[in-house]
CSV table of C-alpha atoms in Angstrom, one decimal:
chain,number,residue,atom,x,y,z
A,1,MET,CA,169.8,65.9,135.3
A,2,PRO,CA,167.0,65.6,137.9
A,3,GLN,CA,163.8,66.2,135.9
A,4,ARG,CA,161.2,65.4,138.5
A,5,VAL,CA,160.6,66.0,142.2
A,6,THR,CA,157.8,64.1,143.8
A,7,ILE,CA,156.2,64.9,147.2
A,8,ASN,CA,154.2,62.2,149.0
A,9,SER,CA,152.3,63.5,152.0
A,10,ARG,CA,150.8,61.1,154.5
A,11,GLN,CA,149.8,60.6,158.1
A,12,ARG,CA,151.8,58.3,160.4
A,13,ARG,CA,150.8,58.1,164.1
A,14,PHE,CA,149.5,61.6,164.2
A,15,LEU,CA,152.7,63.0,162.6
A,16,LYS,CA,152.4,64.5,159.2
A,17,ILE,CA,155.3,63.4,157.0
A,18,SER,CA,156.1,64.6,153.5
A,19,GLU,CA,158.5,62.5,151.5
A,20,ALA,CA,160.4,64.2,148.7
A,21,LEU,CA,162.1,62.2,146.0
A,22,LEU,CA,164.9,63.9,144.0
A,23,GLU,CA,165.0,61.7,140.9
A,24,VAL,CA,167.5,61.6,138.1
A,25,GLN,CA,165.9,60.6,134.9
A,26,ASN,CA,166.7,61.3,131.2
A,27,GLU,CA,163.8,62.0,129.0
A,28,GLN,CA,163.4,62.6,125.2
A,29,ASN,CA,163.4,66.3,125.6
A,30,GLU,CA,166.8,67.8,126.6
A,31,VAL,CA,167.0,70.3,129.4
A,32,ASP,CA,169.3,73.3,129.4
A,33,SER,CA,172.7,71.9,130.3
A,34,GLU,CA,173.6,75.1,132.2
A,35,VAL,CA,170.9,74.4,134.8
A,36,ASN,CA,172.5,73.3,138.1
A,37,PRO,CA,170.7,70.0,138.9
A,38,ILE,CA,170.8,70.5,142.7
A,39,ASP,CA,169.5,74.1,142.5
A,40,TRP,CA,166.7,73.0,140.2
A,41,ALA,CA,165.7,70.1,142.5
A,42,ALA,CA,165.8,72.3,145.6
A,43,THR,CA,163.7,75.0,144.0
A,44,ALA,CA,161.2,72.5,142.8
A,45,THR,CA,160.9,71.0,146.2
A,46,ARG,CA,160.3,74.4,147.8
A,47,GLU,CA,157.6,75.2,145.2
A,48,LEU,CA,155.7,72.0,145.8
A,49,ILE,CA,155.8,72.4,149.6
A,50,ILE,CA,154.6,75.9,149.5
A,51,LYS,CA,152.0,75.5,146.7
A,52,ASN,CA,150.4,72.5,148.5
A,53,GLN,CA,150.7,74.1,151.9
A,54,LEU,CA,152.5,71.1,153.4
A,55,SER,CA,153.8,71.0,156.9
A,56,GLY,CA,155.4,68.6,159.3
A,57,ALA,CA,158.5,66.4,159.0
A,58,LEU,CA,160.4,65.9,155.8
A,59,ASN,CA,162.2,62.8,154.5
A,60,ILE,CA,164.3,63.2,151.4
A,61,ALA,CA,165.5,60.3,149.2
A,62,PHE,CA,167.8,61.1,146.3
A,63,SER,CA,169.4,59.4,143.4
A,64,ASP,CA,172.6,57.4,143.9
A,65,LYS,CA,174.1,59.3,141.1
A,66,TRP,CA,174.9,61.9,143.8
A,67,VAL,CA,176.7,59.4,146.0
A,68,ARG,CA,180.1,57.7,145.9
A,69,TYR,CA,180.3,54.3,147.7
A,70,ASP,CA,183.3,52.5,149.0
A,71,LEU,CA,183.8,49.4,151.1
A,72,VAL,CA,186.9,49.3,153.4
A,73,ALA,CA,188.1,45.9,154.6
A,74,LEU,CA,188.6,46.0,158.4
A,75,GLY,CA,189.0,42.4,159.1
A,76,LYS,CA,189.1,41.7,162.9
A,77,MET,CA,190.5,45.2,163.7
A,78,ASN,CA,188.7,46.9,166.5
A,79,LEU,CA,189.1,50.6,165.6
A,80,SER,CA,187.8,53.7,167.3
A,81,ASP,CA,185.4,56.0,165.5
A,82,ALA,CA,188.3,58.4,164.8
A,83,GLU,CA,190.5,55.7,163.5
A,84,SER,CA,187.7,54.3,161.3
A,85,ALA,CA,187.0,57.8,159.9
A,86,SER,CA,190.6,58.4,159.2
A,87,LEU,CA,191.0,55.1,157.3
A,88,ALA,CA,187.8,55.7,155.4
A,89,ARG,CA,188.8,59.2,154.3
A,90,ALA,CA,192.2,58.0,153.1
A,91,GLN,CA,190.8,55.2,151.0
A,92,PHE,CA,187.8,57.3,149.8
A,93,ASN,CA,190.1,60.1,148.6
A,94,GLU,CA,192.3,57.7,146.8
A,95,GLN,CA,189.3,56.1,145.1
A,96,PHE,CA,187.5,59.3,144.3
A,97,PRO,CA,189.9,62.3,143.8
A,98,ASP,CA,187.0,64.3,142.4
A,99,ALA,CA,185.1,64.2,145.8
A,100,LEU,CA,187.8,65.1,148.3
A,101,ASP,CA,185.6,67.5,150.2
A,102,TRP,CA,182.5,65.3,150.3
A,103,PRO,CA,181.2,64.5,153.8
A,104,LEU,CA,181.3,60.8,154.6
A,105,ARG,CA,178.8,58.5,156.4
A,106,LEU,CA,180.2,55.3,157.8
A,107,THR,CA,178.4,52.0,158.7
A,108,ARG,CA,180.0,48.8,160.0
A,109,HIS,CA,179.0,45.6,158.2
A,110,GLY,CA,180.8,42.7,159.9
A,111,GLU,CA,184.5,43.0,158.8
A,112,GLN,CA,183.6,45.7,156.2
A,113,LEU,CA,183.1,49.4,156.6
A,114,LEU,CA,180.6,50.9,154.2
A,115,VAL,CA,181.6,54.5,153.2
A,116,ALA,CA,179.1,56.8,151.5
A,117,GLY,CA,180.2,60.2,150.3
A,118,ILE,CA,177.4,62.6,149.6
A,119,ASN,CA,177.6,65.8,147.4
A,120,PRO,CA,177.9,68.6,149.9
A,121,LEU,CA,175.9,71.0,147.7
A,122,LEU,CA,173.0,68.6,148.0
A,123,LEU,CA,173.3,68.4,151.8
A,124,SER,CA,173.3,72.3,152.0
A,125,ALA,CA,170.3,72.6,149.7
A,126,ALA,CA,168.3,70.1,151.7
A,127,GLN,CA,169.1,71.8,155.0
A,128,GLN,CA,168.1,75.2,153.5
A,129,ILE,CA,164.8,73.7,152.3
A,130,SER,CA,163.9,72.6,155.8
A,131,VAL,CA,164.7,76.1,157.2
A,132,ASP,CA,162.9,78.0,154.5
A,133,CYS,CA,159.8,75.8,154.7
A,134,LYS,CA,159.9,75.4,158.5
A,135,TYR,CA,160.2,71.6,158.3
A,136,ARG,CA,162.0,69.2,160.6
A,137,LEU,CA,164.4,67.3,158.3
A,138,ASN,CA,163.9,63.7,159.5
A,139,SER,CA,166.2,62.0,157.0
A,140,LEU,CA,168.3,62.6,153.9
A,141,GLU,CA,169.5,59.4,152.3
A,142,PRO,CA,170.3,57.8,148.9
A,143,TRP,CA,167.6,55.6,147.4
A,144,PHE,CA,169.8,52.5,148.0
A,145,VAL,CA,170.2,53.3,151.7
A,146,SER,CA,166.4,54.1,151.9
A,147,MET,CA,165.5,50.7,150.5
A,148,TRP,CA,168.1,48.9,152.7
A,149,ASN,CA,166.8,50.5,155.9
A,150,LYS,CA,163.2,49.8,154.9
A,151,HIS,CA,163.9,46.1,154.2
A,152,GLU,CA,166.9,45.5,156.5
A,153,LYS,CA,165.3,42.7,158.5
A,154,THR,CA,164.7,40.7,155.3
A,155,ILE,CA,168.0,41.6,153.6
A,156,ARG,CA,170.0,40.5,156.6
A,157,GLN,CA,168.5,37.0,156.4
A,158,LEU,CA,169.8,36.6,152.8
A,159,ASP,CA,173.1,35.2,151.5
A,160,GLY,CA,174.0,36.0,147.9
A,161,TRP,CA,173.2,38.7,145.3
A,162,LEU,CA,171.1,41.9,145.5
A,163,LEU,CA,170.4,44.2,142.6
A,164,PHE,CA,169.1,47.7,143.1
A,165,GLU,CA,167.7,49.4,140.0
A,166,GLU,CA,166.7,53.1,139.8
A,167,PRO,CA,166.6,55.5,136.9
A,168,GLU,CA,170.0,55.3,135.1
A,169,VAL,CA,171.8,53.6,138.0
A,170,LEU,CA,172.4,50.0,138.9
A,171,LEU,CA,173.9,48.8,142.2
A,172,VAL,CA,175.0,45.2,142.8
A,173,ALA,CA,175.6,44.0,146.3
A,174,ARG,CA,176.6,40.7,147.8
A,175,ILE,CA,175.4,39.6,151.3
A,176,LYS,CA,177.2,37.1,153.4
A,177,GLN,CA,175.9,36.0,156.7
A,178,GLY,CA,173.7,39.1,156.8
A,179,ASN,CA,176.5,41.6,156.2
A,180,LEU,CA,177.4,43.6,153.1
A,181,VAL,CA,180.6,42.3,151.6
A,182,HIS,CA,180.5,43.9,148.2
A,183,LEU,CA,178.8,46.9,146.6
A,184,HIS,CA,179.4,48.4,143.2
A,185,SER,CA,177.4,50.8,141.1
A,186,GLN,CA,177.3,51.9,137.5
A,187,PRO,CA,175.2,54.1,135.1
A,188,PHE,CA,173.1,52.5,132.4
A,189,ASP,CA,170.8,53.3,129.6
A,190,ASP,CA,167.1,52.9,130.7
A,191,ASN,CA,166.3,51.6,127.2
A,192,GLN,CA,168.6,48.6,127.8
A,193,ARG,CA,167.8,47.9,131.4
A,194,GLU,CA,167.6,44.1,131.2
A,195,SER,CA,170.7,43.6,129.1
A,196,SER,CA,172.6,46.1,131.2
A,197,ALA,CA,171.6,44.4,134.4
A,198,GLN,CA,172.5,40.9,133.0
A,199,LEU,CA,175.9,42.1,131.8
A,200,PHE,CA,176.6,44.0,135.1
A,201,LEU,CA,175.8,40.9,137.2
A,202,ASP,CA,177.9,38.7,134.9
A,203,ARG,CA,180.9,41.0,135.4
A,204,GLN,CA,180.5,41.2,139.1
A,205,SER,CA,180.2,37.4,139.4
A,206,ALA,CA,183.4,37.0,137.4
A,207,LEU,CA,185.2,39.6,139.4
A,208,LEU,CA,184.3,38.1,142.8
A,209,GLU,CA,184.6,34.5,141.5
A,210,HIS,CA,181.2,33.9,143.1
A,211,PRO,CA,178.8,31.9,141.0
A,212,PRO,CA,175.6,33.4,139.6
A,213,GLY,CA,172.3,32.2,140.9
A,214,LEU,CA,169.4,33.7,142.8
A,215,VAL,CA,169.4,37.6,142.9
A,216,HIS,CA,166.9,39.7,144.9
A,217,ILE,CA,165.9,42.7,142.9
A,218,PHE,CA,164.7,46.1,144.2
A,219,THR,CA,163.5,48.4,141.5
A,220,TYR,CA,162.4,52.0,141.8
A,221,SER,CA,159.8,51.6,139.1
A,222,GLY,CA,158.4,48.3,140.4
A,223,ASN,CA,158.7,46.8,136.8
A,224,GLN,CA,160.2,43.3,136.7
A,225,LEU,CA,163.6,42.6,135.3
A,226,LYS,CA,163.8,39.4,133.3
A,227,LEU,CA,167.2,37.8,133.6
A,228,LYS,CA,168.6,34.9,131.6
A,229,ALA,CA,170.0,31.7,133.1
A,230,PRO,CA,172.0,30.9,135.1
A,231,TRP,CA,170.6,33.9,136.9
A,232,HIS,CA,167.1,33.7,138.3
A,233,SER,CA,165.4,36.5,140.2
A,234,VAL,CA,163.0,37.3,143.0
A,235,GLN,CA,161.4,40.7,142.9
A,236,SER,CA,161.7,42.3,146.4
A,237,GLY,CA,160.6,45.5,147.9
A,238,GLU,CA,158.4,48.1,146.2
A,239,ALA,CA,158.6,51.2,144.2
A,240,TRP,CA,159.1,54.4,146.2
A,241,PRO,CA,157.1,56.4,146.9
A,242,ARG,CA,153.9,54.3,147.0
A,243,ALA,CA,151.8,57.2,145.7
A,244,SER,CA,152.7,60.5,144.2
A,245,ASN,CA,150.5,63.3,145.5
A,246,PHE,CA,152.3,66.2,143.9
A,247,THR,CA,154.8,66.2,141.1
A,248,LEU,CA,156.8,69.0,139.4
A,249,SER,CA,158.6,68.3,136.2
A,250,SER,CA,161.3,70.5,134.6
A,251,PRO,CA,160.3,72.3,131.4
A,252,ASP,CA,161.1,70.8,128.1
């Protein structure tokens, strides 16, 4: 359940940009289970934009809980865009039968094709927000993609493990020669973040038969994760957004 939407408004080269974060976060007080999470987040975003008289361009980052990821092995195949899309759709539908109608975004990473399926209701809600509030929608991307794009130059120089931690979601990635060769996500209990991260990394290491070691960690909160040997970590990136100008939380 997304219980908070944060708007960060700032100037960049004479262009006013407002960044909206649609966050999924469990809190002690339960929210009405009948509330549609996407509807709530969209309404909250509109209210913040209108209340604070914001204008300009809009970038939206949202929780990876609303995304399904898959990696398709292409090898040396040189496929057309249409062939890549067809292959990605076939494998994605087999992997996620609950998301057959979700639109896909494809990115080539060496011999792998990263496939991201995004909840279509979320896409429609974001597009409608931009129309209603007379915004230009600059970007709409999951938090993992947002952080990857922001730190791509650094990430592509790495070889080894990456861990992305956001509220209730962990993503483990492995980078080889600057390309993404493995990506897996799972939910976790925020109250057991360190033990969950440790266990998740151990399992992925065993699955890939790739030894544990240095892992670069990107956290939404900015709080450090302490891992036990043989893992040792480097805290990378920063919490997003840097500053929260306006926040709207759902009622208790």
